[in-house]
Short mmCIF file of C-alpha atoms in Angstrom, two decimals:
data_model
loop_
_atom_site.label_atom_id
_atom_site.label_comp_id
_atom_site.label_asym_id
_atom_site.label_seq_id
_atom_site.Cartn_x
_atom_site.Cartn_y
_atom_site.Cartn_z
CA MET K 1 107.86 32.89 164.93
CA SER K 2 109.67 35.89 166.89
CA ARG K 3 109.53 38.62 164.67
CA PRO K 4 108.69 39.43 160.71
CA LEU K 5 112.21 40.51 159.42
CA ARG K 6 112.81 42.75 156.46
CA ILE K 7 115.38 40.98 154.15
CA ALA K 8 117.47 41.73 151.07
CA ILE K 9 117.58 38.83 148.53
CA ALA K 10 120.51 39.13 145.31
CA ASP K 11 120.73 36.48 142.83
CA ASP K 12 121.34 37.30 139.16
CA GLU K 13 118.77 34.45 138.15
CA SER K 14 115.22 35.65 138.49
CA GLU K 15 113.70 32.40 139.04
CA ILE K 16 115.83 31.95 142.18
CA ARG K 17 115.10 35.28 143.29
CA ASP K 18 111.51 34.49 142.64
CA HIS K 19 111.91 31.07 145.15
CA TYR K 20 113.58 32.65 147.71
CA SER K 21 111.01 35.50 148.01
CA LYS K 22 108.43 32.69 148.14
CA ILE K 23 109.62 31.21 150.78
CA ILE K 24 110.17 34.05 153.11
CA LYS K 25 106.88 35.65 152.28
CA ARG K 26 105.45 32.01 153.30
CA LEU K 27 107.36 32.37 156.74
CA GLY K 28 105.93 35.78 157.24
CA HIS K 29 108.77 37.90 156.76
CA GLU K 30 109.17 40.88 154.32
CA VAL K 31 111.11 41.03 151.02
CA VAL K 32 112.37 44.76 151.03
CA ALA K 33 115.07 44.22 148.13
CA GLU K 34 115.28 41.94 145.24
CA VAL K 35 118.22 42.65 143.17
CA ASP K 36 120.26 41.23 140.07
CA THR K 37 123.98 42.58 140.76
CA GLY K 38 126.48 43.47 144.00
CA LEU K 39 126.29 47.06 143.35
CA ALA K 40 122.72 47.13 143.85
CA LEU K 41 122.96 45.25 146.77
CA VAL K 42 125.23 47.55 148.38
CA GLU K 43 122.91 50.54 147.34
CA ALA K 44 119.52 48.70 148.66
CA CYS K 45 121.07 47.73 151.96
CA GLN K 46 122.33 51.13 152.99
CA ARG K 47 119.38 52.80 151.95
CA LEU K 48 117.06 50.16 153.15
CA HIS K 49 118.95 48.84 156.43
CA PRO K 50 117.25 45.21 156.29
CA ASP K 51 117.36 43.01 159.10
CA LEU K 52 118.82 39.85 157.00
CA ILE K 53 120.80 39.86 153.73
CA ILE K 54 120.70 36.87 151.32
CA THR K 55 122.97 36.87 148.39
CA ASP K 56 124.56 34.58 145.53
CA LEU K 57 128.40 34.70 145.39
CA HIS K 58 128.79 35.08 141.65
CA MET K 59 127.31 38.33 139.96
CA PRO K 60 127.86 40.57 137.09
CA GLY K 61 130.37 43.35 138.70
CA LEU K 62 130.40 43.33 142.12
CA ASP K 63 130.64 39.74 143.60
CA GLY K 64 128.15 38.79 146.71
CA ASP K 65 131.13 38.88 149.23
CA GLN K 66 132.59 41.80 148.15
CA ALA K 67 128.84 43.59 148.08
CA VAL K 68 128.46 42.79 151.71
CA ARG K 69 132.04 43.32 152.92
CA GLU K 70 131.08 46.99 151.51
CA VAL K 71 128.11 46.95 153.40
CA TRP K 72 129.88 45.96 156.69
CA LYS K 73 131.99 48.79 156.23
CA THR K 74 129.06 50.75 157.92
CA GLU K 75 126.46 48.59 159.16
CA ILE K 76 126.64 44.79 160.62
CA ILE K 77 123.68 42.63 158.94
CA PRO K 78 123.67 39.34 159.06
CA THR K 79 124.33 37.54 156.11
CA ILE K 80 123.27 34.35 154.49
CA LEU K 81 125.59 33.31 151.29
CA ILE K 82 124.50 31.03 148.76
CA SER K 83 126.69 29.50 145.55
CA ALA K 84 127.74 26.51 143.86
CA TYR K 85 131.33 27.72 144.34
CA ASP K 86 133.27 27.61 147.23
CA LEU K 87 133.57 30.85 149.23
CA PRO K 88 136.71 32.96 148.71
CA LYS K 89 139.61 31.90 151.61
CA ASP K 90 139.85 35.42 153.05
CA PHE K 91 135.81 35.52 153.76
CA PRO K 92 135.53 36.90 156.32
CA PRO K 93 137.40 39.56 156.88
CA ASP K 94 139.16 39.29 160.38
CA CYS K 95 137.77 42.32 161.64
CA VAL K 96 134.11 42.00 161.25
CA LYS K 97 132.22 39.91 163.73
CA VAL K 98 128.70 39.51 162.09
CA ALA K 99 126.29 36.37 162.18
CA TRP K 100 126.45 34.80 158.67
CA SER K 101 126.29 31.41 157.16
CA TYR K 102 126.87 29.74 154.01
CA LEU K 103 124.84 27.24 151.91
CA SER K 104 126.01 25.02 148.95
CA LYS K 105 123.77 25.38 146.01
CA PRO K 106 121.32 23.49 145.05
CA VAL K 107 119.51 24.95 148.53
CA LYS K 108 116.70 22.99 149.75
CA ARG K 109 113.39 24.86 151.25
CA LEU K 110 113.97 23.50 154.82
CA ASP K 111 117.92 24.18 154.82
CA PHE K 112 117.38 27.61 153.84
CA GLU K 113 114.57 28.33 156.33
CA ALA K 114 116.77 26.90 158.89
CA ALA K 115 119.51 28.79 158.04
CA ILE K 116 117.80 31.92 158.38
CA ARG K 117 116.56 30.71 161.82
CA ALA K 118 120.31 29.66 162.71
CA THR K 119 121.91 33.14 161.44
CA MET K 120 119.50 35.44 163.10
CA SER K 121 119.60 33.45 166.44
CA MET K 122 123.47 33.52 166.57
CA MET X 1 164.99 3.73 116.69
CA LEU X 2 166.97 0.88 116.42
CA GLN X 3 169.11 2.36 113.37
CA THR X 4 170.08 5.67 115.70
CA ILE X 5 171.11 3.28 118.09
CA ASN X 6 173.15 1.41 115.42
CA ASP X 7 174.37 4.58 114.45
CA LYS X 8 175.46 5.61 118.03
CA PHE X 9 177.20 2.31 118.60
CA GLY X 10 179.13 2.85 115.60
CA HIS X 11 180.18 6.38 116.34
CA LEU X 12 180.95 4.76 120.08
CA ARG X 13 183.33 1.99 118.31
CA GLN X 14 185.18 4.64 116.30
CA TYR X 15 185.52 6.72 119.28
CA LEU X 16 187.04 4.19 121.29
CA ASN X 17 189.23 2.70 118.22
CA TRP X 18 187.93 -0.33 117.76
CA THR X 19 189.96 -2.04 115.25
CA VAL X 20 190.19 -5.75 113.57
CA GLU X 21 192.81 -6.22 116.34
CA ASP X 22 190.41 -5.84 119.43
CA GLU X 23 188.11 -8.69 116.84
CA LYS X 24 191.14 -10.88 117.36
CA HIS X 25 191.75 -10.36 120.63
CA ILE X 26 188.41 -10.96 121.50
CA SER X 27 188.61 -14.53 120.90
CA GLN X 28 191.33 -15.37 122.90
CA ILE X 29 189.51 -13.36 125.99
CA ARG X 30 186.71 -15.50 125.01
CA THR X 31 188.90 -18.79 125.51
CA ILE X 32 189.90 -17.55 128.95
CA LEU X 33 186.61 -16.27 130.18
CA LEU X 34 183.69 -18.29 129.10
CA PRO X 35 184.65 -21.27 131.07
CA PHE X 36 184.32 -19.09 134.42
CA ALA X 37 180.84 -17.82 133.43
CA PRO X 38 179.33 -20.16 135.78
CA VAL X 39 181.79 -18.44 138.44
CA PHE X 40 180.91 -15.04 137.61
CA ILE X 41 177.01 -15.74 137.58
CA GLU X 42 177.21 -17.55 140.90
CA ASP X 43 179.16 -15.18 142.58
CA PHE X 44 177.01 -11.95 141.12
CA TYR X 45 173.26 -13.34 142.50
CA ALA X 46 175.19 -14.17 145.96
CA GLU X 47 176.12 -10.55 146.56
CA ILE X 48 172.89 -9.21 145.16
CA VAL X 49 170.61 -11.16 147.75
CA ARG X 50 172.81 -9.24 150.10
CA HIS X 51 171.33 -5.46 148.95
CA PRO X 52 167.98 -5.76 149.83
CA THR X 53 167.44 -2.04 147.42
CA ILE X 54 168.70 -4.49 144.36
CA ALA X 55 166.63 -7.68 145.66
CA ARG X 56 163.93 -5.84 146.35
CA VAL X 57 163.31 -5.68 142.38
CA ILE X 58 163.35 -9.52 142.07
CA THR X 59 160.13 -10.55 142.94
CA GLY X 60 159.47 -13.69 141.49
CA GLY X 61 161.53 -15.84 144.11
CA ASP X 62 163.94 -18.73 142.81
CA ARG X 63 162.39 -19.54 140.01
CA GLN X 64 163.22 -15.74 138.69
CA ILE X 65 166.30 -15.98 139.97
CA ALA X 66 167.24 -18.65 137.95
CA ARG X 67 165.71 -17.11 134.62
CA LEU X 68 167.90 -14.35 135.90
CA LYS X 69 171.15 -16.22 135.79
CA GLN X 70 170.16 -17.70 132.52
CA SER X 71 169.86 -13.90 131.16
CA LEU X 72 173.28 -13.48 132.81
CA LEU X 73 174.75 -16.23 130.85
CA SER X 74 173.77 -15.06 127.81
CA TRP X 75 174.55 -11.46 128.11
CA ILE X 76 178.36 -12.87 128.82
CA GLU X 77 178.09 -15.33 125.79
CA GLY X 78 176.93 -12.02 124.05
CA LEU X 79 179.40 -10.07 125.08
CA LEU X 80 182.24 -12.59 124.78
CA SER X 81 180.97 -13.64 121.22
CA GLY X 82 182.90 -11.21 118.76
CA ARG X 83 179.70 -10.51 116.64
CA TYR X 84 178.70 -6.80 117.77
CA ASP X 85 175.93 -6.39 115.11
CA ALA X 86 172.58 -5.11 115.27
CA ASN X 87 171.31 -7.95 117.10
CA TYR X 88 173.78 -7.49 119.49
CA VAL X 89 172.69 -3.66 119.83
CA GLN X 90 169.35 -4.76 120.19
CA ARG X 91 169.81 -6.87 123.06
CA ARG X 92 171.82 -4.82 125.33
CA TRP X 93 168.90 -2.31 124.35
CA LYS X 94 166.44 -4.88 125.75
CA VAL X 95 168.51 -4.81 129.29
CA GLY X 96 168.31 -0.82 129.67
CA TYR X 97 164.58 -1.23 128.56
CA ARG X 98 163.55 -4.05 131.15
CA HIS X 99 166.06 -2.13 133.66
CA VAL X 100 163.21 0.76 133.66
CA GLU X 101 160.46 -1.99 133.51
CA ILE X 102 161.49 -3.48 137.02
CA GLY X 103 162.55 0.10 138.51
CA LEU X 104 166.19 -0.72 138.56
CA ASP X 105 168.36 2.70 139.05
CA GLN X 106 170.98 2.77 136.57
CA THR X 107 173.53 3.48 139.38
CA TYR X 108 172.96 -0.29 140.44
CA VAL X 109 173.68 -1.94 136.71
CA ASN X 110 176.90 0.67 136.86
CA ILE X 111 177.69 -0.92 140.03
CA ALA X 112 177.11 -4.48 139.11
CA HIS X 113 178.76 -4.16 135.55
CA ALA X 114 181.88 -2.66 137.58
CA ARG X 115 181.73 -6.06 140.09
CA LEU X 116 181.52 -8.13 136.57
CA ARG X 117 184.26 -6.40 135.22
CA MET X 118 186.60 -6.70 137.97
CA GLN X 119 186.37 -10.56 138.25
CA MET X 120 187.27 -10.95 134.47
CA GLN X 121 189.71 -8.62 134.61
CA CYS X 122 191.06 -10.78 137.90
CA ILE X 123 190.98 -14.11 135.68
CA LEU X 124 192.87 -12.57 132.68
CA LEU X 125 195.57 -11.24 135.00
CA GLU X 126 195.70 -14.67 136.26
CA GLU X 127 195.88 -16.82 133.26
CA LEU X 128 197.96 -14.26 131.33
CA LYS X 129 200.68 -13.26 133.88
CA LYS X 130 203.54 -15.13 132.04
CA VAL X 131 202.52 -13.44 128.68
CA PRO X 132 202.60 -9.63 129.31
CA ASP X 133 202.23 -8.40 125.90
CA GLN X 134 199.19 -10.25 125.48
CA LEU X 135 197.64 -9.72 128.60
CA ARG X 136 198.16 -5.74 127.91
CA ASP X 137 196.13 -6.33 124.50
CA CYS X 138 193.32 -8.33 126.12
CA GLU X 139 192.98 -5.61 129.18
CA ILE X 140 192.71 -2.46 126.47
CA THR X 141 190.46 -4.65 124.41
CA LEU X 142 188.19 -6.34 127.37
CA HIS X 143 187.57 -2.46 128.90
CA LYS X 144 186.96 -0.73 125.42
CA LEU X 145 184.17 -3.31 125.26
CA LEU X 146 182.76 -3.23 128.53
CA ASP X 147 182.82 0.50 128.21
CA LEU X 148 180.85 0.15 124.71
CA ASP X 149 178.51 -2.57 126.29
CA LEU X 150 177.29 0.01 129.08
CA ALA X 151 177.25 2.97 126.97
CA LEU X 152 174.42 0.90 125.42
CA ILE X 153 172.63 -0.31 128.32
CA SER X 154 172.74 3.20 130.01
CA ALA X 155 171.92 5.24 126.72
CA ALA X 156 168.36 2.72 126.53
CA TYR X 157 167.77 2.79 129.88
CA ALA X 158 167.90 6.97 129.51
CA ALA X 159 165.89 6.71 126.50
CA GLU X 160 163.22 4.47 127.87
CA LEU X 161 163.06 6.36 131.47
CA GLN X 162 162.35 9.68 129.23
CA GLU X 163 159.83 8.49 126.97
CA ARG X 164 157.93 7.13 130.07
CA GLN X 165 158.09 10.13 132.11
CA GLN X 166 156.99 12.29 128.81
CA LYS X 167 153.94 9.60 128.55
CA GLN X 168 153.18 10.17 132.39
CA ALA X 169 153.54 14.23 132.39
CA LYS X 170 151.09 14.15 129.08
CA GLN X 171 148.91 11.61 130.82
CA ASP X 172 148.63 13.54 133.94
CA GLU X 173 148.12 16.75 132.06
CA ARG X 174 145.26 15.14 130.34
CA LEU X 175 143.75 13.93 133.68
CA ALA X 176 144.21 17.74 135.30
CA THR X 177 142.25 18.94 132.11
CA ILE X 178 139.38 16.65 132.48
CA GLY X 179 139.58 17.11 136.19
CA GLN X 180 139.24 20.81 135.84
CA MET X 181 136.31 20.21 133.04
CA ILE X 182 134.46 18.05 135.30
CA THR X 183 134.89 20.44 138.11
CA GLY X 184 133.45 23.70 135.88
CA LEU X 185 130.60 21.14 134.70
CA ALA X 186 129.73 20.54 138.25
CA HIS X 187 129.54 23.99 139.14
CA GLU X 188 127.68 25.00 136.08
CA ALA X 189 125.12 22.01 136.79
CA ARG X 190 124.49 23.11 140.51
CA ASN X 191 123.50 26.24 139.28
CA ALA X 192 120.85 24.95 136.81
CA LEU X 193 119.90 22.10 139.88
CA GLN X 194 118.71 25.35 142.15
CA ARG X 195 116.62 26.62 139.50
CA LEU X 196 115.47 23.59 139.12
CA ARG X 197 114.79 22.91 143.11
CA ALA X 198 113.50 26.28 143.38
CA SER X 199 110.93 25.71 140.53
CA THR X 200 110.09 22.35 142.00
CA GLU X 201 109.71 23.63 145.47
CA SER X 202 107.58 26.72 144.59
CA LEU X 203 105.58 24.05 142.95
CA GLU X 204 105.17 22.14 146.05
CA LEU X 205 104.05 24.80 147.45
CA ASP X 206 101.48 25.99 145.15
CA LEU X 207 99.96 22.33 145.04
CA GLU X 208 100.10 21.82 148.44
CA ASP X 209 96.08 20.97 148.50
CA GLN X 210 96.15 18.77 145.49
CA PRO X 211 97.39 15.41 147.00
CA ALA X 212 97.54 13.52 143.70
CA THR X 213 100.36 15.55 142.40
CA HIS X 214 102.60 14.74 145.51
CA PRO X 215 104.24 11.72 143.96
CA ASP X 216 105.13 13.23 141.23
CA LEU X 217 106.60 16.01 142.97
CA HIS X 218 108.39 13.81 145.53
CA ARG X 219 109.93 11.79 142.56
CA LEU X 220 111.15 15.38 141.01
CA SER X 221 113.03 15.69 143.94
CA VAL X 222 114.61 12.43 144.94
CA ALA X 223 115.63 12.66 141.27
CA GLN X 224 117.59 16.05 142.32
CA ASP X 225 118.97 14.67 145.36
CA ASP X 226 120.47 11.96 143.24
CA LEU X 227 121.94 14.51 140.83
CA THR X 228 123.06 16.62 143.72
CA ARG X 229 124.88 13.65 145.42
CA LEU X 230 126.40 12.60 141.85
CA PHE X 231 127.92 16.24 141.49
CA THR X 232 128.78 16.49 144.87
CA GLU X 233 131.09 13.10 144.45
CA VAL X 234 132.31 14.03 140.96
CA GLN X 235 133.67 16.96 142.59
CA ASN X 236 134.91 15.77 145.67
CA TYR X 237 137.23 12.81 142.87
CA ALA X 238 137.91 15.78 140.72
CA ALA X 239 139.31 18.58 143.31
CA PRO X 240 142.81 18.61 144.57
CA LEU X 241 143.00 16.86 148.13
CA ALA X 242 144.55 18.88 150.53
CA LEU X 243 144.77 17.29 153.82
CA GLU X 244 144.10 19.12 157.14
CA ARG X 245 146.08 16.92 159.79
CA GLU X 246 144.94 16.67 163.58
CA ARG X 247 145.53 14.40 166.37
CA VAL X 248 142.64 12.12 166.24
CA GLU X 249 141.03 8.92 167.45
CA VAL X 250 140.51 6.76 164.80
CA SER X 251 137.19 4.90 167.01
CA HIS X 252 135.79 8.16 167.08
CA ILE X 253 136.22 8.76 163.64
CA ALA X 254 134.86 5.24 162.97
CA GLN X 255 131.91 5.95 165.13
CA GLN X 256 131.08 9.60 163.94
CA ALA X 257 131.11 7.92 160.61
CA TRP X 258 128.64 5.37 161.57
CA GLU X 259 126.21 7.80 162.94
CA SER X 260 125.95 9.59 159.86
CA LEU X 261 124.39 6.95 158.46
CA ASP X 262 121.43 6.94 160.54
CA ARG X 263 119.08 7.24 157.59
CA GLN X 264 120.55 4.23 156.18
CA ARG X 265 120.37 2.44 159.42
CA GLN X 266 116.83 3.27 159.92
CA GLY X 267 114.51 0.20 160.54
CA ARG X 268 117.74 -2.11 160.09
CA ASP X 269 119.33 -4.62 162.41
CA ALA X 270 122.55 -3.35 162.13
CA GLN X 271 125.09 -3.15 164.54
CA LEU X 272 129.21 -1.88 164.56
CA LYS X 273 131.56 -3.82 166.76
CA MET X 274 134.58 -1.96 167.50
CA ASN X 275 138.08 -3.47 168.42
CA ILE X 276 141.06 -1.14 168.30
CA PRO X 277 143.76 -1.46 170.70
CA ALA X 278 144.80 2.04 172.75
CA ASP X 279 147.93 2.35 171.27
CA LEU X 280 146.79 1.77 167.61
CA ASN X 281 143.93 4.04 168.08
CA HIS X 282 145.92 7.55 167.98
CA GLY X 283 147.09 9.33 164.76
CA GLU X 284 147.62 12.46 162.80
CA TYR X 285 145.09 12.23 160.28
CA ASP X 286 142.36 14.13 158.48
CA ALA X 287 139.26 13.31 160.67
CA PHE X 288 136.85 14.73 157.80
CA ARG X 289 138.76 12.81 155.01
CA LEU X 290 138.92 9.73 157.44
CA GLN X 291 135.28 9.52 158.34
CA GLN X 292 134.38 9.57 154.63
CA VAL X 293 136.51 6.90 154.03
CA PHE X 294 134.79 4.69 157.09
CA ARG X 295 131.37 6.12 156.10
CA ASN X 296 132.05 4.28 152.53
CA PHE X 297 132.67 1.18 153.98
CA PHE X 298 129.70 1.29 156.38
CA GLU X 299 127.67 2.47 153.53
CA ASN X 300 128.33 -0.47 151.19
CA SER X 301 128.36 -2.68 154.07
CA LEU X 302 124.92 -1.65 154.80
CA ALA X 303 123.90 -2.64 150.93
CA ALA X 304 125.38 -5.57 150.74
CA CYS X 305 124.34 -7.24 153.92
CA LYS X 306 120.64 -8.84 155.28
CA ASP X 307 119.66 -8.22 158.56
CA PRO X 308 121.14 -8.67 161.05
CA ALA X 309 124.29 -6.94 159.76
CA ILE X 310 127.15 -7.24 161.64
CA LEU X 311 130.38 -4.80 161.12
CA GLU X 312 133.44 -5.23 162.59
CA VAL X 313 136.22 -3.02 162.65
CA THR X 314 139.86 -4.16 164.25
CA ALA X 315 143.15 -2.70 164.19
CA GLN X 316 146.71 -4.65 164.37
CA PRO X 317 150.20 -3.51 163.65
CA GLN X 318 151.71 -4.18 160.38
CA MET X 319 155.14 -3.64 158.89
CA ILE X 320 155.72 -3.34 155.10
CA ASP X 321 159.15 -2.80 153.85
CA GLY X 322 160.50 -1.66 156.85
CA GLN X 323 157.84 0.93 157.04
CA SER X 324 155.63 0.82 160.35
CA PHE X 325 151.63 0.93 160.03
CA VAL X 326 148.33 0.52 161.70
CA GLU X 327 146.08 -2.21 159.72
CA PHE X 328 142.40 -1.42 160.29
CA ARG X 329 140.38 -3.96 158.97
CA VAL X 330 136.47 -3.44 158.10
CA GLN X 331 134.57 -6.62 157.91
CA ASP X 332 130.99 -7.59 157.49
CA ASN X 333 128.73 -10.70 157.49
CA GLY X 334 127.79 -9.99 154.06
CA PRO X 335 128.14 -12.01 151.06
CA GLY X 336 131.54 -10.47 150.10
CA LEU X 337 132.92 -9.66 146.91
CA SER X 338 132.79 -11.39 143.70
CA GLU X 339 135.92 -12.26 141.55
CA SER X 340 134.88 -9.29 139.51
CA ALA X 341 134.16 -6.86 142.02
CA ARG X 342 137.75 -7.74 143.71
CA LEU X 343 139.43 -6.61 140.31
CA HIS X 344 137.28 -3.37 139.79
CA VAL X 345 136.16 -2.02 143.40
CA PHE X 346 139.08 0.56 143.42
CA ASP X 347 137.89 1.82 139.63
CA PRO X 348 136.16 4.96 139.75
CA PHE X 349 132.54 4.55 138.40
CA PHE X 350 132.67 0.43 139.47
CA THR X 351 129.19 -0.04 141.52
CA THR X 352 127.44 -2.91 142.12
CA LYS X 353 124.78 -0.79 143.53
CA THR X 354 121.86 0.08 141.80
CA LYS X 355 122.14 3.76 143.39
CA GLY X 356 125.40 4.59 143.38
CA THR X 357 127.97 6.67 141.71
CA GLY X 358 130.62 4.15 141.73
CA LEU X 359 133.11 6.79 142.99
CA GLY X 360 132.97 6.31 146.68
CA MET X 361 135.97 3.34 146.94
CA ALA X 362 137.69 5.48 144.40
CA ILE X 363 137.73 8.73 146.35
CA ALA X 364 138.48 6.30 149.76
CA LEU X 365 141.51 5.54 147.78
CA ARG X 366 142.53 8.73 146.96
CA ILE X 367 141.94 9.84 150.81
CA VAL X 368 144.11 7.04 152.30
CA ASP X 369 146.78 7.71 149.22
CA ALA X 370 146.95 11.37 150.69
CA HIS X 371 147.82 10.08 153.79
CA GLY X 372 150.55 7.87 152.62
CA GLY X 373 148.70 4.89 153.37
CA ARG X 374 147.32 1.72 151.67
CA LEU X 375 143.65 0.56 150.62
CA GLN X 376 143.56 -3.12 150.08
CA LEU X 377 141.23 -6.09 150.41
CA GLY X 378 141.68 -8.90 152.64
CA PRO X 379 142.54 -12.68 151.00
CA ALA X 380 140.14 -13.98 148.58
CA GLY X 381 137.75 -16.20 149.86
CA SER X 382 137.02 -14.56 152.85
CA THR X 383 133.51 -14.49 154.21
CA GLY X 384 132.12 -11.07 154.02
CA ALA X 385 133.91 -7.74 152.85
CA ASP X 386 137.36 -7.61 154.07
CA PHE X 387 138.52 -4.43 153.50
CA ARG X 388 142.10 -3.45 155.13
CA LEU X 389 143.19 -0.01 155.55
CA LEU X 390 146.93 0.93 156.37
CA LEU X 391 147.90 3.87 157.90
CA PRO X 392 151.23 4.71 158.03
CA ARG X 393 152.24 4.26 162.43
CA VAL X 394 153.70 7.89 163.48
CA LYS X 395 155.13 7.62 166.61
CA HIS X 396 153.72 10.39 169.11
CA VAL X 397 157.10 12.18 170.60
CA PRO X 398 155.54 13.45 173.62
CA SER X 399 155.98 17.29 174.04
CA ALA X 400 157.41 19.15 177.17
CA LYS X 401 153.40 20.23 177.75
CA ASP X 402 152.44 16.49 177.89
CA ARG X 403 155.26 15.22 180.12
CA HIS X 404 154.43 17.99 182.24
CA ARG X 405 150.74 16.78 182.56
CA GLY X 406 152.00 12.95 182.61
#
């Protein structure tokens, strides 16, 4: 592994956040924020400037895709979206050049790990 | 229903001023026309075979023609019988009903009716030319009668068609609701599956140093894989299908489908032979969907065949109803399909595998339908499985760019 990453994760289900967090730590990375809403994700990213965002799509209030759009307005942070639902057709916005991946739930650990590597090397 | 029709018929008779006089004329008309019935019938069917659109609905060959001639005779006898009771009305109603059933458009019925009318009129003119008063009376009565007869048949046709369309609309609506329900269910289930997956994998990490727990954890994981696959297939089956057509090489797609099955082919002696002539190899298809179709054939064949498994894809041009198709045959050297499998192979949830959702072929059929193609089985008794995938053949019109290149 090249360098430890600072990662922000967002999902409204705590079991899932715990799991992501466990895998991430095992890989030697750091979880800098663990949040359960889109708004909290925007706030955490603006404050902590993580290297990577891993977020669910459907969350109370602001959805994951909307939250990262908001984040990308001021800072381009690589992102992995994970959802049981398809991505909205207009995602990602044309004007933004950013490394991003989409995984369909349920996600296996190996695919999750591969997505982190792939997104960071885009 | 019959009462309503009878009432309608009664109104029609009043409207056309059908009288006792008409009943009398009918008797004379019958005497003149009935002997000519065989002539009318021969002419009628001779004319039909000249029109492919009409002849198309006659699918039973000479035997059906013989039956139809018999029903036309009954129709003429009924028409000239002079008894226009409930029984008559019901038989006319059946004619309309039957036309909906076989898919014969009412327009053709109107034209056929007109042809019979014309011939009957010619005979009357010929037979009664020396008695103009009688001719006039008989002609008026014949026209009234034929108009009433056609009104009944077309009313029946319209009512039956409407009923069927309403039934179909209800059925479509029901299916759409079920589709939405299933899609919603699958999405929610995926969230639950994600929690299950997360907990299982957390356990796997926690119990890494306790090998005795590994087989159970593995089983948990496999069960989740199976469930995930089931939901993916159900979603695939229920979701609306929007094709993304592009110009593709079918052999390339089939090869990719074969390669995607590397896990299933592991440790097997399995071979894919392809023989697709270059001129049949190109088409405007949805590459991803078509790959799904081939993958499904191959997966089934691999499950059914003993080693050495030999699968073969060949192609030939086909004409069906004047339309040009490419027929891709996918054959294997397995045991072939049982009689019951032949009947149900395209039904959703039908499977012969111990671990199958039974949606593969049903999804394949949807994909092929969306392409305007057909999916069929080879003739019964063929050795091994024999699927026929027919895709419309679209002539490639070379663009200006292509011509420059050439």
